[in-house]
Short mmCIF file of C-alpha atoms and ligand atoms in Angstrom, two decimals:
data_model
loop_
_atom_site.label_atom_id
_atom_site.label_comp_id
_atom_site.label_asym_id
_atom_site.label_seq_id
_atom_site.Cartn_x
_atom_site.Cartn_y
_atom_site.Cartn_z
CA MET S 1 17.70 16.15 88.04
CA SER S 2 19.96 14.80 85.37
CA THR S 3 18.01 14.72 82.12
CA THR S 4 19.54 11.35 81.30
CA SER S 5 18.65 9.52 84.51
CA LEU S 6 15.26 7.86 84.44
CA GLN S 7 13.20 8.78 87.50
CA THR S 8 11.48 5.78 89.10
CA PRO S 9 10.11 6.85 92.47
CA ASP S 10 8.12 4.40 94.58
CA LEU S 11 4.88 4.90 96.45
CA VAL S 12 5.30 6.50 99.86
CA ILE S 13 3.31 4.52 102.42
CA ASP S 14 3.79 4.59 106.19
CA GLY S 15 7.02 6.51 105.79
CA ARG S 16 8.54 3.88 103.53
CA ALA S 17 9.22 3.54 99.80
CA VAL S 18 6.89 0.86 98.43
CA PRO S 19 7.72 -0.49 94.96
CA THR S 20 5.06 -1.66 92.51
CA SER S 21 5.17 -4.42 89.92
CA GLU S 22 3.76 -2.16 87.19
CA ARG S 23 4.91 1.26 86.03
CA LEU S 24 3.66 3.97 83.65
CA ASP S 25 5.90 6.09 81.42
CA VAL S 26 6.07 9.80 82.21
CA ARG S 27 7.09 12.04 79.30
CA ASN S 28 8.58 15.50 79.01
CA PRO S 29 5.90 17.52 77.16
CA ALA S 30 8.54 19.66 75.41
CA THR S 31 10.52 16.78 73.92
CA GLY S 32 8.31 13.71 74.12
CA ALA S 33 11.18 11.90 75.84
CA VAL S 34 10.39 9.41 78.59
CA ILE S 35 11.85 10.93 81.74
CA GLY S 36 10.63 8.44 84.27
CA ALA S 37 8.09 5.86 85.26
CA SER S 38 5.29 6.24 87.76
CA PRO S 39 4.50 3.40 90.12
CA VAL S 40 1.03 1.93 89.66
CA CYS S 41 -0.64 1.45 93.03
CA THR S 42 -2.76 -1.69 93.47
CA PRO S 43 -6.00 -1.77 95.51
CA GLU S 44 -4.13 -3.70 98.23
CA GLN S 45 -1.40 -1.07 98.39
CA LEU S 46 -4.06 1.64 98.59
CA ASP S 47 -5.63 -0.24 101.52
CA GLY S 48 -2.17 -0.21 103.09
CA ALA S 49 -1.88 3.55 102.61
CA PHE S 50 -5.23 4.20 104.28
CA ALA S 51 -4.38 1.75 107.07
CA ALA S 52 -1.14 3.68 107.69
CA ALA S 53 -3.06 6.98 107.73
CA GLY S 54 -5.44 5.38 110.25
CA CYS S 55 -2.65 4.16 112.52
CA ALA S 56 -0.99 7.57 112.53
CA ALA S 57 -4.20 9.46 113.21
CA ALA S 58 -4.58 9.18 116.98
CA SER S 59 -1.22 10.60 117.99
CA TRP S 60 -1.20 13.16 115.15
CA ARG S 61 -4.53 14.68 116.13
CA ALA S 62 -3.59 14.82 119.81
CA ASP S 63 -0.92 17.51 119.72
CA LEU S 64 -1.27 20.81 117.85
CA ASP S 65 2.16 22.06 118.92
CA ARG S 66 3.78 18.97 117.45
CA ARG S 67 1.88 19.47 114.22
CA ARG S 68 2.91 23.10 113.99
CA ALA S 69 6.56 22.22 114.52
CA ALA S 70 6.35 19.45 111.92
CA LEU S 71 4.83 21.80 109.34
CA GLY S 72 7.61 24.29 109.97
CA SER S 73 10.16 21.52 109.39
CA ALA S 74 8.25 20.39 106.30
CA ALA S 75 8.50 23.87 104.79
CA ALA S 76 12.23 23.96 105.47
CA ALA S 77 12.66 20.48 103.97
CA LEU S 78 11.01 21.58 100.72
CA VAL S 79 13.21 24.64 100.45
CA GLY S 80 16.20 22.38 101.06
CA ALA S 81 15.13 20.08 98.22
CA ILE S 82 14.42 22.82 95.67
CA ASP S 83 17.39 21.94 93.43
CA GLU S 84 16.03 18.44 93.03
CA LEU S 85 12.27 19.13 93.00
CA ALA S 86 12.23 22.07 90.58
CA PRO S 87 13.97 20.28 87.66
CA LEU S 88 11.74 17.24 88.15
CA LEU S 89 8.62 19.40 88.18
CA GLN S 90 9.90 21.34 85.18
CA ALA S 91 10.62 18.22 83.15
CA GLU S 92 7.27 16.51 83.69
CA GLN S 93 5.02 19.59 83.69
CA GLY S 94 6.76 21.68 81.02
CA LYS S 95 6.81 25.10 82.73
CA PRO S 96 9.93 27.30 82.58
CA MET S 97 12.51 26.49 85.25
CA ARG S 98 12.08 29.88 86.89
CA GLU S 99 8.37 29.15 87.41
CA ALA S 100 9.13 25.61 88.65
CA ARG S 101 11.44 27.06 91.30
CA LEU S 102 8.80 29.62 92.25
CA GLU S 103 6.25 26.82 92.60
CA VAL S 104 8.50 24.88 95.00
CA LYS S 105 9.12 28.06 97.01
CA ALA S 106 5.39 28.84 97.11
CA ALA S 107 4.60 25.27 98.18
CA ALA S 108 7.06 25.63 101.07
CA TYR S 109 5.65 29.05 101.95
CA TRP S 110 2.17 27.56 102.12
CA LEU S 111 3.25 24.75 104.46
CA GLY S 112 5.12 27.23 106.65
CA HIS S 113 2.02 29.41 106.93
CA TYR S 114 0.11 26.57 108.61
CA ALA S 115 2.85 26.16 111.21
CA THR S 116 1.06 28.99 113.05
CA THR S 117 -2.44 27.49 112.90
CA ASP S 118 -4.66 28.25 115.86
CA LEU S 119 -7.61 25.99 116.62
CA ALA S 120 -8.74 27.60 119.85
CA ARG S 121 -12.02 26.43 121.30
CA GLU S 122 -14.70 29.05 121.77
CA THR S 123 -16.64 29.39 125.01
CA LEU S 124 -20.26 30.25 124.34
CA ARG S 125 -21.39 30.16 127.92
CA ASP S 126 -19.71 29.95 131.30
CA ASP S 127 -21.99 30.59 134.26
CA GLY S 128 -23.48 28.88 137.28
CA LYS S 129 -25.58 26.55 135.15
CA ALA S 130 -23.32 25.42 132.35
CA ILE S 131 -20.12 25.69 130.42
CA VAL S 132 -20.75 25.44 126.70
CA GLU S 133 -17.77 25.24 124.38
CA VAL S 134 -17.38 24.76 120.67
CA ARG S 135 -14.31 22.90 119.51
CA ARG S 136 -13.05 21.72 116.17
CA ARG S 137 -12.32 18.03 115.69
CA PRO S 138 -10.24 16.82 112.76
CA VAL S 139 -12.58 15.26 110.22
CA GLY S 140 -10.48 12.10 109.90
CA ILE S 141 -8.60 10.48 107.05
CA VAL S 142 -8.38 12.62 103.92
CA ALA S 143 -8.12 11.53 100.29
CA ALA S 144 -6.43 14.31 98.30
CA ILE S 145 -6.44 14.34 94.49
CA THR S 146 -4.56 16.91 92.40
CA PRO S 147 -4.25 17.97 88.72
CA TRP S 148 -1.19 18.39 86.50
CA ASN S 149 -0.88 22.17 86.21
CA PHE S 150 0.62 23.06 89.62
CA PRO S 151 1.17 19.62 91.17
CA LEU S 152 3.34 20.64 94.12
CA LEU S 153 1.66 23.90 95.08
CA LEU S 154 -1.87 22.53 94.85
CA ALA S 155 -0.87 19.48 96.89
CA CYS S 156 0.48 21.79 99.61
CA TRP S 157 -2.80 23.77 99.58
CA LYS S 158 -4.23 20.50 100.87
CA ILE S 159 -1.37 19.11 102.95
CA GLY S 160 -0.81 22.27 105.03
CA PRO S 161 -4.39 22.89 106.21
CA ALA S 162 -5.30 19.19 106.55
CA LEU S 163 -2.25 18.27 108.61
CA ALA S 164 -2.58 21.44 110.69
CA ALA S 165 -6.20 20.49 111.46
CA GLY S 166 -5.03 17.09 112.75
CA CYS S 167 -5.96 14.94 109.76
CA THR S 168 -3.80 12.33 108.09
CA MET S 169 -3.76 11.95 104.32
CA VAL S 170 -3.36 9.82 101.24
CA LEU S 171 -2.42 12.03 98.29
CA LYS S 172 -2.68 11.16 94.59
CA PRO S 173 -1.13 13.29 91.81
CA SER S 174 -2.19 13.25 88.16
CA PRO S 175 -0.72 10.45 86.00
CA TYR S 176 0.82 13.24 83.85
CA THR S 177 2.87 14.70 86.72
CA PRO S 178 3.43 12.06 89.42
CA LEU S 179 7.21 12.21 89.78
CA SER S 180 7.68 15.51 91.59
CA THR S 181 4.79 14.81 93.99
CA LEU S 182 6.16 11.36 94.88
CA ARG S 183 9.61 12.86 95.47
CA MET S 184 8.05 15.63 97.55
CA GLY S 185 6.30 12.90 99.57
CA GLU S 186 9.68 11.27 100.26
CA VAL S 187 11.17 14.59 101.31
CA LEU S 188 8.27 15.41 103.64
CA ASN S 189 8.36 11.94 105.14
CA GLY S 190 11.85 12.78 106.29
CA VAL S 191 10.31 15.17 108.82
CA LEU S 192 6.74 13.88 109.33
CA PRO S 193 5.82 10.86 111.44
CA PRO S 194 5.17 7.70 109.35
CA GLY S 195 1.65 7.41 107.97
CA VAL S 196 0.69 11.08 108.32
CA LEU S 197 1.24 11.77 104.61
CA ASN S 198 1.12 8.86 102.17
CA VAL S 199 1.55 9.41 98.42
CA VAL S 200 0.18 6.97 95.87
CA ALA S 201 0.08 7.12 92.08
CA GLY S 202 -1.30 5.17 89.18
CA ARG S 203 -3.89 5.45 86.46
CA ASP S 204 -7.07 7.55 86.64
CA GLU S 205 -8.88 4.49 88.09
CA LEU S 206 -7.01 5.12 91.34
CA GLY S 207 -9.13 8.26 91.91
CA PRO S 208 -12.44 6.38 92.16
CA TRP S 209 -10.80 3.75 94.37
CA MET S 210 -9.87 6.56 96.75
CA THR S 211 -13.19 8.38 96.72
CA GLY S 212 -15.00 5.08 97.33
CA HIS S 213 -12.67 3.86 100.06
CA PRO S 214 -14.43 3.23 103.39
CA ALA S 215 -11.55 4.65 105.46
CA VAL S 216 -11.92 8.12 103.94
CA ARG S 217 -13.93 10.79 105.75
CA LYS S 218 -13.08 13.69 103.47
CA VAL S 219 -12.15 14.10 99.82
CA THR S 220 -10.31 17.24 98.78
CA PHE S 221 -10.17 17.42 95.00
CA THR S 222 -8.71 19.87 92.49
CA GLY S 223 -9.40 19.27 88.83
CA SER S 224 -12.01 19.59 86.12
CA VAL S 225 -15.72 20.19 86.63
CA ALA S 226 -16.60 16.86 85.01
CA THR S 227 -14.38 14.85 87.37
CA GLY S 228 -15.46 16.98 90.33
CA LYS S 229 -19.06 15.94 89.76
CA ARG S 230 -17.99 12.28 89.72
CA VAL S 231 -16.08 12.81 92.96
CA MET S 232 -19.11 14.33 94.64
CA ALA S 233 -21.36 11.50 93.45
CA ALA S 234 -18.88 8.92 94.73
CA ALA S 235 -18.66 10.66 98.12
CA ALA S 236 -22.42 10.85 98.55
CA ASP S 237 -23.02 7.21 99.41
CA ASP S 238 -20.87 7.41 102.54
CA LEU S 239 -21.59 11.11 103.18
CA LYS S 240 -17.90 11.84 102.92
CA ARG S 241 -17.15 15.55 103.18
CA VAL S 242 -15.87 17.17 99.99
CA THR S 243 -13.99 20.25 98.96
CA LEU S 244 -13.98 20.72 95.21
CA GLU S 245 -11.69 23.22 93.45
CA LEU S 246 -12.77 23.02 89.83
CA GLY S 247 -12.43 24.86 86.57
CA GLY S 248 -12.75 28.57 85.92
CA ASN S 249 -13.55 30.89 83.04
CA ASP S 250 -12.40 34.14 84.64
CA ALA S 251 -13.40 37.37 82.93
CA ALA S 252 -11.34 40.56 83.07
CA ILE S 253 -13.37 43.72 82.43
CA LEU S 254 -11.54 46.89 81.43
CA LEU S 255 -13.36 50.11 82.29
CA ASP S 256 -13.24 53.14 80.00
CA ASP S 257 -10.56 54.81 82.14
CA ALA S 258 -8.20 51.82 81.86
CA ASP S 259 -4.87 52.42 80.09
CA PRO S 260 -4.29 49.41 77.79
CA GLY S 261 -0.63 50.22 77.21
CA ALA S 262 0.09 50.48 80.93
CA ILE S 263 -1.66 47.27 81.96
CA ALA S 264 -0.98 45.06 78.91
CA LYS S 265 2.02 43.24 80.35
CA GLN S 266 0.32 42.39 83.63
CA LEU S 267 -2.93 41.46 81.92
CA PHE S 268 -1.09 39.30 79.38
CA TRP S 269 0.74 37.29 82.06
CA SER S 270 -2.47 37.04 84.09
CA ALA S 271 -3.75 35.01 81.15
CA PHE S 272 -0.61 33.26 79.90
CA LEU S 273 1.26 32.21 83.04
CA ASN S 274 2.02 28.49 82.84
CA ALA S 275 0.92 28.65 79.18
CA GLY S 276 -2.58 29.54 80.36
CA GLN S 277 -2.91 26.33 82.38
CA LEU S 278 -4.02 28.03 85.56
CA CYS S 279 -7.52 27.62 86.97
CA CYS S 280 -7.74 31.30 87.89
CA ALA S 281 -6.04 32.77 84.83
CA VAL S 282 -7.81 35.48 82.86
CA LYS S 283 -9.66 33.42 80.24
CA ARG S 284 -11.57 36.22 78.42
CA VAL S 285 -11.27 40.02 78.30
CA TYR S 286 -14.16 42.48 77.93
CA VAL S 287 -12.99 45.87 76.68
CA PRO S 288 -14.83 49.09 75.71
CA THR S 289 -15.12 49.27 71.91
CA ALA S 290 -13.10 52.49 71.89
CA LEU S 291 -10.11 50.74 73.55
CA ARG S 292 -10.30 47.42 71.69
CA SER S 293 -7.68 47.93 68.99
CA GLU S 294 -5.21 49.59 71.38
CA LEU S 295 -5.59 46.66 73.79
CA VAL S 296 -5.29 44.01 71.08
CA ASP S 297 -2.13 45.68 69.74
CA ALA S 298 -0.60 45.92 73.22
CA LEU S 299 -1.42 42.29 74.11
CA SER S 300 -0.16 41.10 70.72
CA ALA S 301 3.11 42.96 71.32
CA GLU S 302 3.49 41.07 74.61
CA ALA S 303 2.80 37.79 72.78
CA GLU S 304 5.55 38.63 70.29
CA ARG S 305 8.02 38.97 73.15
CA VAL S 306 7.33 35.44 74.44
CA VAL S 307 10.15 32.95 74.04
CA LEU S 308 8.35 29.68 73.47
CA GLY S 309 10.38 26.55 74.07
CA ASP S 310 11.61 23.84 76.37
CA GLY S 311 11.27 25.17 79.90
CA ALA S 312 14.68 23.75 80.74
CA ALA S 313 16.31 26.41 78.52
CA ARG S 314 17.26 29.56 80.38
CA GLU S 315 15.75 31.93 77.78
CA THR S 316 12.32 30.25 77.68
CA THR S 317 9.43 32.32 79.03
CA MET S 318 6.61 29.96 78.00
CA GLY S 319 6.61 26.19 77.81
CA PRO S 320 4.35 23.69 76.05
CA LEU S 321 0.92 22.46 77.02
CA ASN S 322 1.32 19.63 79.47
CA ASN S 323 -0.29 16.89 77.42
CA ARG S 324 -1.66 15.99 74.02
CA PRO S 325 -5.40 16.03 74.88
CA GLN S 326 -4.98 19.56 76.25
CA LEU S 327 -3.13 20.69 73.10
CA ASP S 328 -5.86 19.17 70.93
CA HIS S 329 -8.52 20.98 72.97
CA VAL S 330 -6.82 24.38 72.62
CA ARG S 331 -6.23 23.86 68.89
CA SER S 332 -9.85 22.93 68.40
CA VAL S 333 -11.42 25.86 70.30
CA VAL S 334 -9.09 28.37 68.59
CA ALA S 335 -9.74 26.93 65.11
CA GLU S 336 -13.46 27.03 65.78
CA ALA S 337 -13.27 30.71 66.86
CA VAL S 338 -11.23 31.66 63.80
CA GLY S 339 -13.71 29.78 61.61
CA ALA S 340 -16.50 31.80 63.21
CA GLY S 341 -14.80 35.12 62.43
CA ALA S 342 -12.31 35.87 65.24
CA ARG S 343 -8.98 37.26 64.04
CA SER S 344 -5.99 35.38 65.40
CA THR S 345 -3.13 37.78 66.06
CA ASN S 346 -0.68 35.29 67.46
CA ALA S 347 3.05 35.51 67.71
CA GLY S 348 3.64 34.26 64.19
CA GLY S 349 2.55 30.76 65.05
CA ALA S 350 6.13 29.45 65.00
CA VAL S 351 6.35 26.49 67.35
CA PRO S 352 9.07 23.91 67.93
CA ASP S 353 8.71 20.77 65.79
CA VAL S 354 8.30 18.38 68.69
CA GLY S 355 6.35 18.77 71.90
CA HIS S 356 2.88 20.03 72.78
CA PHE S 357 3.52 23.65 71.82
CA PHE S 358 0.94 26.28 70.93
CA ALA S 359 1.99 29.86 70.19
CA PRO S 360 0.44 32.50 72.48
CA THR S 361 -2.62 33.72 70.63
CA ILE S 362 -4.80 36.81 71.01
CA LEU S 363 -8.25 36.37 69.46
CA ASP S 364 -9.63 39.74 68.37
CA GLY S 365 -13.32 40.07 67.61
CA ALA S 366 -14.34 37.08 69.70
CA ASP S 367 -17.90 36.73 70.90
CA ASP S 368 -19.73 34.90 73.65
CA THR S 369 -21.10 32.17 71.39
CA MET S 370 -17.61 30.83 70.70
CA ARG S 371 -16.45 27.89 72.80
CA VAL S 372 -13.16 29.68 73.53
CA VAL S 373 -15.23 32.34 75.35
CA ALA S 374 -18.07 30.25 76.76
CA ASP S 375 -15.89 27.44 78.09
CA GLU S 376 -12.50 27.01 79.74
CA GLN S 377 -9.69 26.93 77.14
CA PHE S 378 -6.96 26.24 79.76
CA GLY S 379 -4.23 27.17 77.32
CA PRO S 380 -2.34 30.07 75.69
CA ALA S 381 -5.22 31.70 73.78
CA LEU S 382 -7.01 34.81 74.97
CA PRO S 383 -10.27 36.05 73.43
CA VAL S 384 -10.91 39.81 73.47
CA ILE S 385 -14.56 40.87 73.35
CA ALA S 386 -15.64 44.47 72.75
CA TYR S 387 -18.55 46.01 74.69
CA ASP S 388 -20.50 49.28 74.57
CA ASP S 389 -22.36 49.10 77.88
CA VAL S 390 -20.56 48.08 81.06
CA GLU S 391 -23.75 46.57 82.52
CA ASP S 392 -23.91 44.32 79.48
CA ALA S 393 -20.24 43.36 79.94
CA LEU S 394 -20.94 42.47 83.58
CA ALA S 395 -23.94 40.35 82.62
CA ARG S 396 -21.83 38.50 80.02
CA ALA S 397 -19.00 38.00 82.51
CA ASN S 398 -21.51 36.51 84.96
CA ALA S 399 -23.23 34.31 82.41
CA GLY S 400 -22.43 30.62 82.37
CA THR S 401 -21.74 28.02 84.99
CA TYR S 402 -18.24 29.01 86.13
CA GLY S 403 -17.55 31.33 89.06
CA LEU S 404 -13.92 31.00 90.14
CA GLY S 405 -12.38 34.46 89.76
CA GLY S 406 -12.76 37.71 87.89
CA SER S 407 -11.20 41.15 87.71
CA VAL S 408 -11.96 44.76 86.88
CA TRP S 409 -9.27 47.14 85.60
CA GLY S 410 -9.47 50.94 85.68
CA GLN S 411 -7.78 54.03 87.08
CA ASP S 412 -10.65 54.89 89.40
CA GLU S 413 -10.02 52.10 91.91
CA ASP S 414 -13.26 52.60 93.86
CA ARG S 415 -15.37 52.48 90.74
CA ALA S 416 -13.55 49.33 89.62
CA ALA S 417 -14.01 47.75 93.07
CA ALA S 418 -17.73 48.53 93.05
CA LEU S 419 -18.10 46.63 89.78
CA ALA S 420 -15.77 43.81 90.91
CA GLU S 421 -18.05 43.09 93.87
CA ARG S 422 -20.85 42.39 91.43
CA LEU S 423 -18.87 39.64 89.67
CA GLU S 424 -20.31 36.22 90.51
CA CYS S 425 -17.07 34.57 91.56
CA GLY S 426 -15.08 33.41 94.58
CA THR S 427 -12.32 36.01 94.24
CA ALA S 428 -12.88 39.42 92.61
CA TRP S 429 -9.65 41.26 91.88
CA VAL S 430 -9.11 44.96 91.09
CA ASN S 431 -6.22 45.92 88.79
CA THR S 432 -4.66 42.50 89.25
CA HIS S 433 -5.61 38.85 88.78
CA TYR S 434 -4.86 35.52 90.49
CA ALA S 435 -2.97 37.25 93.33
CA ASN S 436 -3.20 34.88 96.27
CA ASP S 437 -1.88 34.21 99.74
CA PRO S 438 -2.08 31.25 102.14
CA GLY S 439 -4.10 33.37 104.58
CA GLN S 440 -6.74 34.13 101.95
CA PRO S 441 -9.63 31.71 101.30
CA PHE S 442 -9.81 30.52 97.70
CA GLY S 443 -12.78 28.79 96.11
CA GLY S 444 -15.33 28.93 93.36
CA LEU S 445 -19.00 29.73 93.08
CA LYS S 446 -21.42 27.75 90.90
CA TRP S 447 -19.66 24.90 89.04
CA SER S 448 -16.21 26.20 89.96
CA GLY S 449 -16.34 24.39 93.24
CA ILE S 450 -17.66 23.70 96.69
CA GLY S 451 -15.97 24.99 99.81
CA VAL S 452 -12.68 26.86 100.01
CA GLU S 453 -9.01 26.14 100.48
CA ASN S 454 -6.52 28.21 102.46
CA GLY S 455 -6.68 30.56 105.37
CA ARG S 456 -8.41 29.60 108.60
CA TRP S 457 -11.49 28.82 106.51
CA GLY S 458 -9.50 26.22 104.58
CA VAL S 459 -8.24 24.65 107.81
CA GLU S 460 -11.80 24.54 109.15
CA THR S 461 -12.94 22.46 106.17
CA PHE S 462 -10.76 19.66 107.56
CA THR S 463 -12.60 19.83 110.89
CA GLU S 464 -16.07 19.27 112.23
CA LEU S 465 -17.65 21.29 114.99
CA GLN S 466 -18.29 19.62 118.31
CA VAL S 467 -20.23 21.28 121.12
CA VAL S 468 -19.17 20.26 124.62
CA HIS S 469 -21.94 21.19 127.04
CA ARG S 470 -21.17 20.71 130.73
CA ALA S 471 -24.03 21.09 133.16
CA ARG S 472 -23.29 22.65 136.54
CA GLY S 473 -25.03 22.67 139.78
P1 NAD F 1 -8.95 16.12 85.85
O1 NAD F 1 -10.28 16.35 86.48
O2 NAD F 1 -8.89 15.40 84.57
O3 NAD F 1 -8.01 15.29 86.84
C1 NAD F 1 -7.73 15.76 88.15
C2 NAD F 1 -7.32 14.57 89.00
O4 NAD F 1 -8.45 13.70 89.16
C3 NAD F 1 -6.20 13.72 88.44
O5 NAD F 1 -5.35 13.34 89.50
C4 NAD F 1 -6.95 12.51 87.89
O6 NAD F 1 -6.15 11.34 87.86
C5 NAD F 1 -8.05 12.35 88.91
N1 NAD F 1 -9.24 11.63 88.47
C6 NAD F 1 -9.62 11.32 87.21
N2 NAD F 1 -10.82 10.67 87.24
C7 NAD F 1 -11.19 10.59 88.54
C8 NAD F 1 -12.34 10.08 89.21
N3 NAD F 1 -13.36 9.53 88.54
N4 NAD F 1 -12.41 10.18 90.55
C9 NAD F 1 -11.42 10.77 91.24
N5 NAD F 1 -10.30 11.27 90.67
C10 NAD F 1 -10.19 11.19 89.33
O7 NAD F 1 -8.28 17.56 85.76
P2 NAD F 1 -6.89 17.93 85.09
O8 NAD F 1 -7.06 17.86 83.60
O9 NAD F 1 -5.79 17.16 85.74
O10 NAD F 1 -6.71 19.46 85.53
C11 NAD F 1 -7.22 20.54 84.81
C12 NAD F 1 -8.48 21.06 85.44
O11 NAD F 1 -8.26 21.36 86.81
C13 NAD F 1 -8.95 22.37 84.82
O12 NAD F 1 -10.36 22.34 84.62
C14 NAD F 1 -8.60 23.41 85.87
O13 NAD F 1 -9.37 24.59 85.82
C15 NAD F 1 -8.80 22.64 87.12
N6 NAD F 1 -8.08 23.27 88.23
C16 NAD F 1 -8.77 23.90 89.22
C17 NAD F 1 -8.11 24.55 90.25
C18 NAD F 1 -8.83 25.27 91.35
O14 NAD F 1 -8.23 25.53 92.38
N7 NAD F 1 -10.11 25.61 91.20
C19 NAD F 1 -6.71 24.54 90.26
C20 NAD F 1 -6.03 23.88 89.24
C21 NAD F 1 -6.72 23.24 88.23
#
């Protein structure tokens, strides 16, 4: 993308570009510059998108082989468009270009994975009296709503399984990052039949219009806990199915045989990837008291090495927060923790003059009463909490309403795994964090979500079981 050309994508409805009379500015979070304008979908245009998804549904659901082939082509189309999509994603989201390219590649990899989906029916009984089979029917038209941290990848976590299952979709990105998703929609519509994937954008009010729309049979939502609850309430009236991927407050527990120096780099980037704006980032670290200062020093050294800046610059290793409310939130929870006695050992605090920058910050001496520990900071600040009894650390890690991910770090892998299994979360990692794969189900316990995405389990959430019972004789 040329940084000087204003990006003005249209809605993508029924395979066509649909212009809107109103547009919203989209800004680069590193510079504040307007880089494009999002279309603002009207209720009538949204009706049109759902009508198109309805028209496409019958032939799309009828042929799994065709769907597989189309998803394979979709993956190839994304890879082919990487030089256009990555700069657009980088400019509106803020992440370093290297990470933007990795996100496009991962999005394509995810779509490609679902090109091998199998939805075989299962025979429960086949004898002289009856044949009883269980089959999976596509649930119907899907409303998909995504956040601003990984707009392309998280959209493909929905597009791949839903389309593989035989559903058609209307997708809505966040108003902060609409441009790359709309462009991805155009690219994918080059290989998908019209109406199978429609992409709309607008203000936050568009979300409730979608979740309340009578054509929708399933809402798949990724975003905050607060919005997730609203989505579920909106879906209840019509008993729409929901999958909710919500916030996380992942704990990492170091055991007493962990080597802080050896794991510091991996642990640091498990917390600070995408400037900490990752649902399943490490959001708090519990460390034995005897290892605390060694760990804080090692993490602080990693923070010093970060090159904070505009993600478009080759040397940048960490970009800004995506938007002003998020920056204000991180500033506030860190200031509150420091006011309550945590020691901020950040990388000197030097940040560029413009943009939503926050220097990577390690908070030594944090405790569970601080908001930065008890809630999701979703930014580049990592509290370190010392413990004396590992059972106590586990109880503190499991306290609270979140349950997305968690990890245990130590040289005795079996001992670490035994503790990891006792974490109350959807994915428990050992000596790593946020590692993921399209074949692996991903979801949260408690307020971190309902249902899972990815793997055959993720595909199944876009289906409903039907029993076909044939009597014989
Ligand atoms: P958000 O909840 O503010 O917005 C998410 C999306 O919902 C946006 O597209 C927004 O326009 C839309 N929306 C807003 N109000 C709506 C409503 N009433 N009905 C329907 N849709 C509505 O979240 P965000 O700030 O964009 O993203 C950050 C949050 O997302 C964090 O809490 C993070 O942990 C979470 N997240 C979770 C996962 C996961 O897989 N569990 C992944 C990424 C991000």
